[in-house]
mmCIF file of C-alpha atoms in Angstrom:
data_model
loop_
_atom_site.group_PDB
_atom_site.id
_atom_site.type_symbol
_atom_site.label_atom_id
_atom_site.label_comp_id
_atom_site.label_asym_id
_atom_site.label_seq_id
_atom_site.Cartn_x
_atom_site.Cartn_y
_atom_site.Cartn_z
ATOM 1 C CA MET G 1 0.852 10.965 16.712
ATOM 2 C CA LEU G 2 -0.187 7.588 18.121
ATOM 3 C CA HIS G 3 1.826 5.458 15.690
ATOM 4 C CA GLN G 4 5.518 6.107 16.156
ATOM 5 C CA LYS G 5 8.332 6.159 13.587
ATOM 6 C CA ASP G 6 9.261 2.527 14.138
ATOM 7 C CA TYR G 7 10.747 1.365 10.818
ATOM 8 C CA ARG G 8 12.587 -1.748 9.659
ATOM 9 C CA TYR G 9 14.879 -1.563 6.637
ATOM 10 C CA ASP G 10 16.354 -3.853 3.997
ATOM 11 C CA GLY G 11 18.068 -3.440 0.655
ATOM 12 C CA LYS G 12 20.044 -0.308 -0.126
ATOM 13 C CA PRO G 13 20.363 2.414 2.517
ATOM 14 C CA VAL G 14 17.835 5.142 1.727
ATOM 15 C CA GLU G 15 20.603 7.699 1.268
ATOM 16 C CA GLU G 16 22.135 5.576 -1.503
ATOM 17 C CA ALA G 17 18.948 4.222 -3.097
ATOM 18 C CA LYS G 18 17.347 5.293 -6.368
ATOM 19 C CA LYS G 19 13.931 3.870 -5.440
ATOM 20 C CA VAL G 20 12.068 2.975 -2.248
ATOM 21 C CA LEU G 21 9.444 0.303 -1.558
ATOM 22 C CA ILE G 22 7.246 1.039 1.464
ATOM 23 C CA MET G 23 5.803 -2.212 2.846
ATOM 24 C CA LEU G 24 2.811 -2.304 5.215
ATOM 25 C CA HIS G 25 1.967 -5.379 7.292
ATOM 26 C CA GLY G 26 -1.510 -6.609 8.174
ATOM 27 C CA ARG G 27 -3.305 -6.700 11.523
ATOM 28 C CA GLY G 28 -1.295 -8.730 14.019
ATOM 29 C CA GLY G 29 1.714 -8.805 11.699
ATOM 30 C CA PHE G 30 5.197 -7.409 12.022
ATOM 31 C CA ALA G 31 7.396 -5.273 9.829
ATOM 32 C CA GLU G 32 9.880 -8.146 9.523
ATOM 33 C CA ASP G 33 7.118 -10.393 8.131
ATOM 34 C CA ILE G 34 6.267 -8.100 5.253
ATOM 35 C CA LEU G 35 9.936 -7.414 4.521
ATOM 36 C CA GLY G 36 10.312 -11.151 3.905
ATOM 37 C CA LEU G 37 8.164 -10.778 0.772
ATOM 38 C CA ALA G 38 11.047 -9.002 -0.920
ATOM 39 C CA ASP G 39 12.554 -12.428 -1.678
ATOM 40 C CA HIS G 40 9.604 -13.013 -4.053
ATOM 41 C CA LEU G 41 9.714 -9.643 -5.808
ATOM 42 C CA LYS G 42 11.656 -8.829 -8.945
ATOM 43 C CA ILE G 43 13.414 -5.819 -7.548
ATOM 44 C CA ASP G 44 17.043 -4.854 -7.745
ATOM 45 C CA LEU G 45 18.264 -4.439 -4.179
ATOM 46 C CA ASP G 46 21.192 -2.451 -5.558
ATOM 47 C CA GLU G 47 18.616 0.215 -6.450
ATOM 48 C CA PHE G 48 15.841 -0.249 -3.892
ATOM 49 C CA ALA G 49 15.631 0.611 -0.236
ATOM 50 C CA LEU G 50 12.867 -1.263 1.583
ATOM 51 C CA VAL G 51 11.103 0.492 4.455
ATOM 52 C CA ALA G 52 8.531 -1.298 6.613
ATOM 53 C CA PRO G 53 6.819 0.742 9.334
ATOM 54 C CA GLU G 54 5.496 -1.207 12.301
ATOM 55 C CA ALA G 55 2.083 -0.331 13.725
ATOM 56 C CA TYR G 56 1.560 0.327 17.411
ATOM 57 C CA ASN G 57 0.421 -2.964 18.947
ATOM 58 C CA ASN G 58 0.659 -4.457 15.443
ATOM 59 C CA SER G 59 -2.589 -2.877 14.261
ATOM 60 C CA TRP G 60 -3.071 0.263 12.158
ATOM 61 C CA TYR G 61 -6.630 0.863 13.447
ATOM 62 C CA PRO G 62 -8.846 -1.091 15.859
ATOM 63 C CA LEU G 63 -11.995 -2.095 13.937
ATOM 64 C CA SER G 64 -12.853 -3.407 10.485
ATOM 65 C CA PHE G 65 -11.853 -1.199 7.567
ATOM 66 C CA MET G 66 -15.579 -1.086 6.706
ATOM 67 C CA ALA G 67 -16.606 0.361 10.061
ATOM 68 C CA PRO G 68 -17.651 4.032 10.045
ATOM 69 C CA GLU G 69 -14.405 5.964 9.670
ATOM 70 C CA GLU G 70 -14.876 7.911 12.908
ATOM 71 C CA GLN G 71 -14.891 4.641 14.867
ATOM 72 C CA ASN G 72 -11.328 3.923 13.743
ATOM 73 C CA GLN G 73 -10.080 7.313 14.862
ATOM 74 C CA PRO G 74 -7.681 8.658 15.995
ATOM 75 C CA TRP G 75 -5.642 5.614 14.931
ATOM 76 C CA LEU G 76 -6.447 5.823 11.241
ATOM 77 C CA ASN G 77 -5.464 9.471 10.930
ATOM 78 C CA SER G 78 -2.293 8.761 12.878
ATOM 79 C CA ALA G 79 -1.349 5.985 10.434
ATOM 80 C CA LEU G 80 -2.056 8.240 7.439
ATOM 81 C CA GLU G 81 0.040 11.007 8.996
ATOM 82 C CA LEU G 82 2.891 8.545 9.560
ATOM 83 C CA LEU G 83 2.923 7.660 5.861
ATOM 84 C CA ALA G 84 2.735 11.307 4.839
ATOM 85 C CA GLU G 85 5.729 12.078 7.036
ATOM 86 C CA LEU G 86 7.634 9.113 5.611
ATOM 87 C CA GLU G 87 6.953 10.235 2.033
ATOM 88 C CA ARG G 88 8.096 13.775 2.860
ATOM 89 C CA GLU G 89 11.287 12.470 4.442
ATOM 90 C CA LEU G 90 12.041 10.347 1.377
ATOM 91 C CA ASN G 91 11.435 13.311 -0.910
ATOM 92 C CA GLU G 92 13.819 15.400 1.196
ATOM 93 C CA LYS G 93 16.448 12.657 0.871
ATOM 94 C CA GLY G 94 16.252 12.853 -2.906
ATOM 95 C CA ILE G 95 13.685 10.122 -3.672
ATOM 96 C CA PRO G 96 10.891 11.683 -5.754
ATOM 97 C CA SER G 97 7.387 10.271 -5.354
ATOM 98 C CA GLU G 98 7.512 8.691 -8.821
ATOM 99 C CA LYS G 99 10.317 6.489 -7.475
ATOM 100 C CA ILE G 100 8.337 5.473 -4.377
ATOM 101 C CA TYR G 101 6.451 2.153 -4.470
ATOM 102 C CA PHE G 102 3.960 0.696 -1.980
ATOM 103 C CA LEU G 103 3.052 -2.857 -1.005
ATOM 104 C CA GLY G 104 0.422 -3.730 1.579
ATOM 105 C CA PHE G 105 -1.363 -6.875 2.731
ATOM 106 C CA SER G 106 -4.814 -7.026 4.359
ATOM 107 C CA GLN G 107 -5.095 -4.143 6.840
ATOM 108 C CA GLY G 108 -1.841 -2.831 5.390
ATOM 109 C CA ALA G 109 -3.390 -3.001 1.897
ATOM 110 C CA CYS G 110 -6.393 -0.989 3.067
ATOM 111 C CA LEU G 111 -4.136 1.642 4.637
ATOM 112 C CA THR G 112 -1.943 1.717 1.528
ATOM 113 C CA LEU G 113 -4.916 2.274 -0.767
ATOM 114 C CA GLU G 114 -6.444 4.938 1.454
ATOM 115 C CA TYR G 115 -3.163 6.827 1.695
ATOM 116 C CA VAL G 116 -2.174 6.771 -1.966
ATOM 117 C CA THR G 117 -5.704 7.626 -3.146
ATOM 118 C CA ARG G 118 -5.959 10.596 -0.792
ATOM 119 C CA ASN G 119 -2.546 11.722 -2.038
ATOM 120 C CA ALA G 120 -2.775 10.514 -5.629
ATOM 121 C CA LYS G 121 0.112 11.494 -7.883
ATOM 122 C CA LYS G 122 2.582 9.674 -10.100
ATOM 123 C CA TYR G 123 4.006 6.929 -7.870
ATOM 124 C CA GLY G 124 6.291 4.123 -8.983
ATOM 125 C CA GLY G 125 3.555 1.566 -8.372
ATOM 126 C CA VAL G 126 1.223 0.072 -5.771
ATOM 127 C CA ILE G 127 0.571 -3.564 -4.797
ATOM 128 C CA ALA G 128 -2.471 -4.063 -2.548
ATOM 129 C CA ILE G 129 -3.309 -7.662 -1.688
ATOM 130 C CA ILE G 130 -6.727 -8.237 -0.069
ATOM 131 C CA GLY G 131 -7.728 -4.682 0.710
ATOM 132 C CA GLY G 132 -9.983 -1.813 -0.290
ATOM 133 C CA LEU G 133 -10.668 1.833 0.405
ATOM 134 C CA ILE G 134 -11.657 2.516 3.999
ATOM 135 C CA GLY G 135 -15.028 3.397 5.528
ATOM 136 C CA LYS G 136 -18.582 2.108 5.859
ATOM 137 C CA HIS G 137 -19.276 4.189 2.772
ATOM 138 C CA ILE G 138 -16.388 5.343 0.578
ATOM 139 C CA ASN G 139 -16.046 9.127 0.806
ATOM 140 C CA THR G 140 -14.884 10.076 -2.675
ATOM 141 C CA GLY G 141 -14.601 13.677 -1.461
ATOM 142 C CA ASN G 142 -11.300 12.615 0.146
ATOM 143 C CA TYR G 143 -9.814 11.811 -3.273
ATOM 144 C CA LEU G 144 -9.189 15.026 -5.190
ATOM 145 C CA THR G 145 -6.092 14.347 -7.289
ATOM 146 C CA ASN G 146 -5.158 11.685 -9.849
ATOM 147 C CA PHE G 147 -2.536 8.981 -10.254
ATOM 148 C CA GLU G 148 -1.111 10.177 -13.593
ATOM 149 C CA GLY G 149 -0.885 6.622 -14.887
ATOM 150 C CA THR G 150 0.511 4.907 -11.768
ATOM 151 C CA PRO G 151 0.291 1.096 -12.126
ATOM 152 C CA ILE G 152 -1.732 -0.486 -9.307
ATOM 153 C CA TYR G 153 -2.235 -4.204 -8.686
ATOM 154 C CA LEU G 154 -5.252 -5.337 -6.653
ATOM 155 C CA GLY G 155 -5.554 -8.992 -5.715
ATOM 156 C CA THR G 156 -8.160 -10.687 -3.536
ATOM 157 C CA SER G 157 -9.999 -13.905 -2.771
ATOM 158 C CA ASP G 158 -13.695 -14.465 -3.435
ATOM 159 C CA PRO G 159 -14.936 -14.875 -0.822
ATOM 160 C CA ASP G 160 -12.649 -13.380 1.818
ATOM 161 C CA SER G 161 -13.499 -13.419 5.512
ATOM 162 C CA HIS G 162 -12.507 -9.772 6.051
ATOM 163 C CA VAL G 163 -12.692 -7.958 2.708
ATOM 164 C CA PRO G 164 -15.832 -8.246 0.544
ATOM 165 C CA VAL G 165 -14.962 -8.661 -3.119
ATOM 166 C CA GLU G 166 -17.502 -5.943 -3.968
ATOM 167 C CA ARG G 167 -15.432 -3.376 -2.029
ATOM 168 C CA VAL G 168 -12.293 -4.367 -3.931
ATOM 169 C CA GLN G 169 -14.147 -4.006 -7.239
ATOM 170 C CA GLN G 170 -15.531 -0.626 -6.171
ATOM 171 C CA THR G 171 -12.028 0.457 -5.196
ATOM 172 C CA ALA G 172 -10.672 -0.596 -8.588
ATOM 173 C CA GLU G 173 -13.245 1.560 -10.377
ATOM 174 C CA ILE G 174 -12.397 4.614 -8.265
ATOM 175 C CA LEU G 175 -8.687 4.135 -8.940
ATOM 176 C CA LYS G 176 -9.325 3.830 -12.672
ATOM 177 C CA ASN G 177 -11.337 7.038 -12.566
ATOM 178 C CA LYS G 178 -8.333 8.656 -10.901
ATOM 179 C CA ASN G 179 -6.166 7.711 -13.908
ATOM 180 C CA ALA G 180 -4.439 4.679 -12.385
ATOM 181 C CA LYS G 181 -3.508 1.694 -14.574
ATOM 182 C CA VAL G 182 -5.301 -0.975 -12.532
ATOM 183 C CA GLU G 183 -4.912 -4.741 -12.739
ATOM 184 C CA LEU G 184 -7.548 -6.514 -10.611
ATOM 185 C CA ARG G 185 -7.241 -10.267 -10.028
ATOM 186 C CA ILE G 186 -9.889 -12.197 -8.108
ATOM 187 C CA TYR G 187 -9.020 -15.740 -7.023
ATOM 188 C CA LYS G 188 -11.855 -18.115 -6.109
ATOM 189 C CA ASN G 189 -11.686 -19.549 -2.568
ATOM 190 C CA ALA G 190 -8.010 -18.652 -2.223
ATOM 191 C CA GLY G 191 -8.139 -17.765 1.466
ATOM 192 C CA HIS G 192 -6.718 -14.783 3.312
ATOM 193 C CA VAL G 193 -3.185 -15.271 2.002
ATOM 194 C CA ILE G 194 -0.687 -13.917 -0.514
ATOM 195 C CA LEU G 195 -0.492 -16.245 -3.508
ATOM 196 C CA PRO G 196 2.755 -16.843 -5.433
ATOM 197 C CA GLU G 197 0.756 -16.481 -8.649
ATOM 198 C CA GLU G 198 -0.396 -12.977 -7.825
ATOM 199 C CA LEU G 199 3.077 -11.913 -6.812
ATOM 200 C CA GLY G 200 4.087 -12.935 -10.321
ATOM 201 C CA VAL G 201 1.340 -10.763 -11.808
ATOM 202 C CA ALA G 202 2.284 -7.876 -9.528
ATOM 203 C CA ASN G 203 5.940 -8.265 -10.448
ATOM 204 C CA ASN G 204 5.159 -7.958 -14.139
ATOM 205 C CA LEU G 205 2.851 -4.977 -13.689
ATOM 206 C CA ILE G 206 4.768 -3.002 -11.093
ATOM 207 C CA PHE G 207 8.416 -3.882 -11.535
ATOM 208 C CA GLY G 208 8.417 -4.898 -15.187
ATOM 209 C CA TYR G 209 5.824 -2.394 -16.296
ATOM 210 C CA PRO G 210 6.547 -1.432 -19.940
ATOM 211 C CA GLY G 211 5.654 2.219 -19.457
ATOM 212 C CA LYS G 212 7.769 2.851 -16.387
ATOM 213 C CA GLU G 213 10.470 5.461 -16.457
ATOM 214 C CA LYS G 214 14.034 4.325 -16.845
ATOM 215 C CA VAL G 215 16.603 5.376 -14.289
#
């Protein structure tokens, strides 16, 4: 595996946590950067462990997420395998998948969406800011299962220099067809950034979601 198990942690130790938030940084970012977003999330750090993997050379795959998938290999498969291994480890430590949450930004949002859609099941929730499903053409044959009502927030800028808004909209429709509860917010000329406003929306949907299970 090209990407190594290089994780940063915050919040509750995994062994003591009831829930886990997996946080994925963007291209050129660091695990510590994305962990800093936790200060803006309405999560109870007495319940949550935060886990932020760090990509090899700070990039999950070398080219655009809209390049032909084979051109981003073997890095893309390695990143997906890393997340699969992390989810298995959390399950083995007593955290069921419905108590696992994901947050990704930019390249990390694309990787998050690709992973959870290929492995769709009831997750705690997903926040993907400026990202979409991966590939020159989306291969819906990779997405065989459904989300069982998982809440998913998608936020993006129109336009964005890296992620066409049409790909985000297409992604939202696929997720809805896979039985996800999707909230898509498009912000005009917002830039390639995470907006405080959309973190508020994501907080309400993901961490204050009225249909979520109670611990």
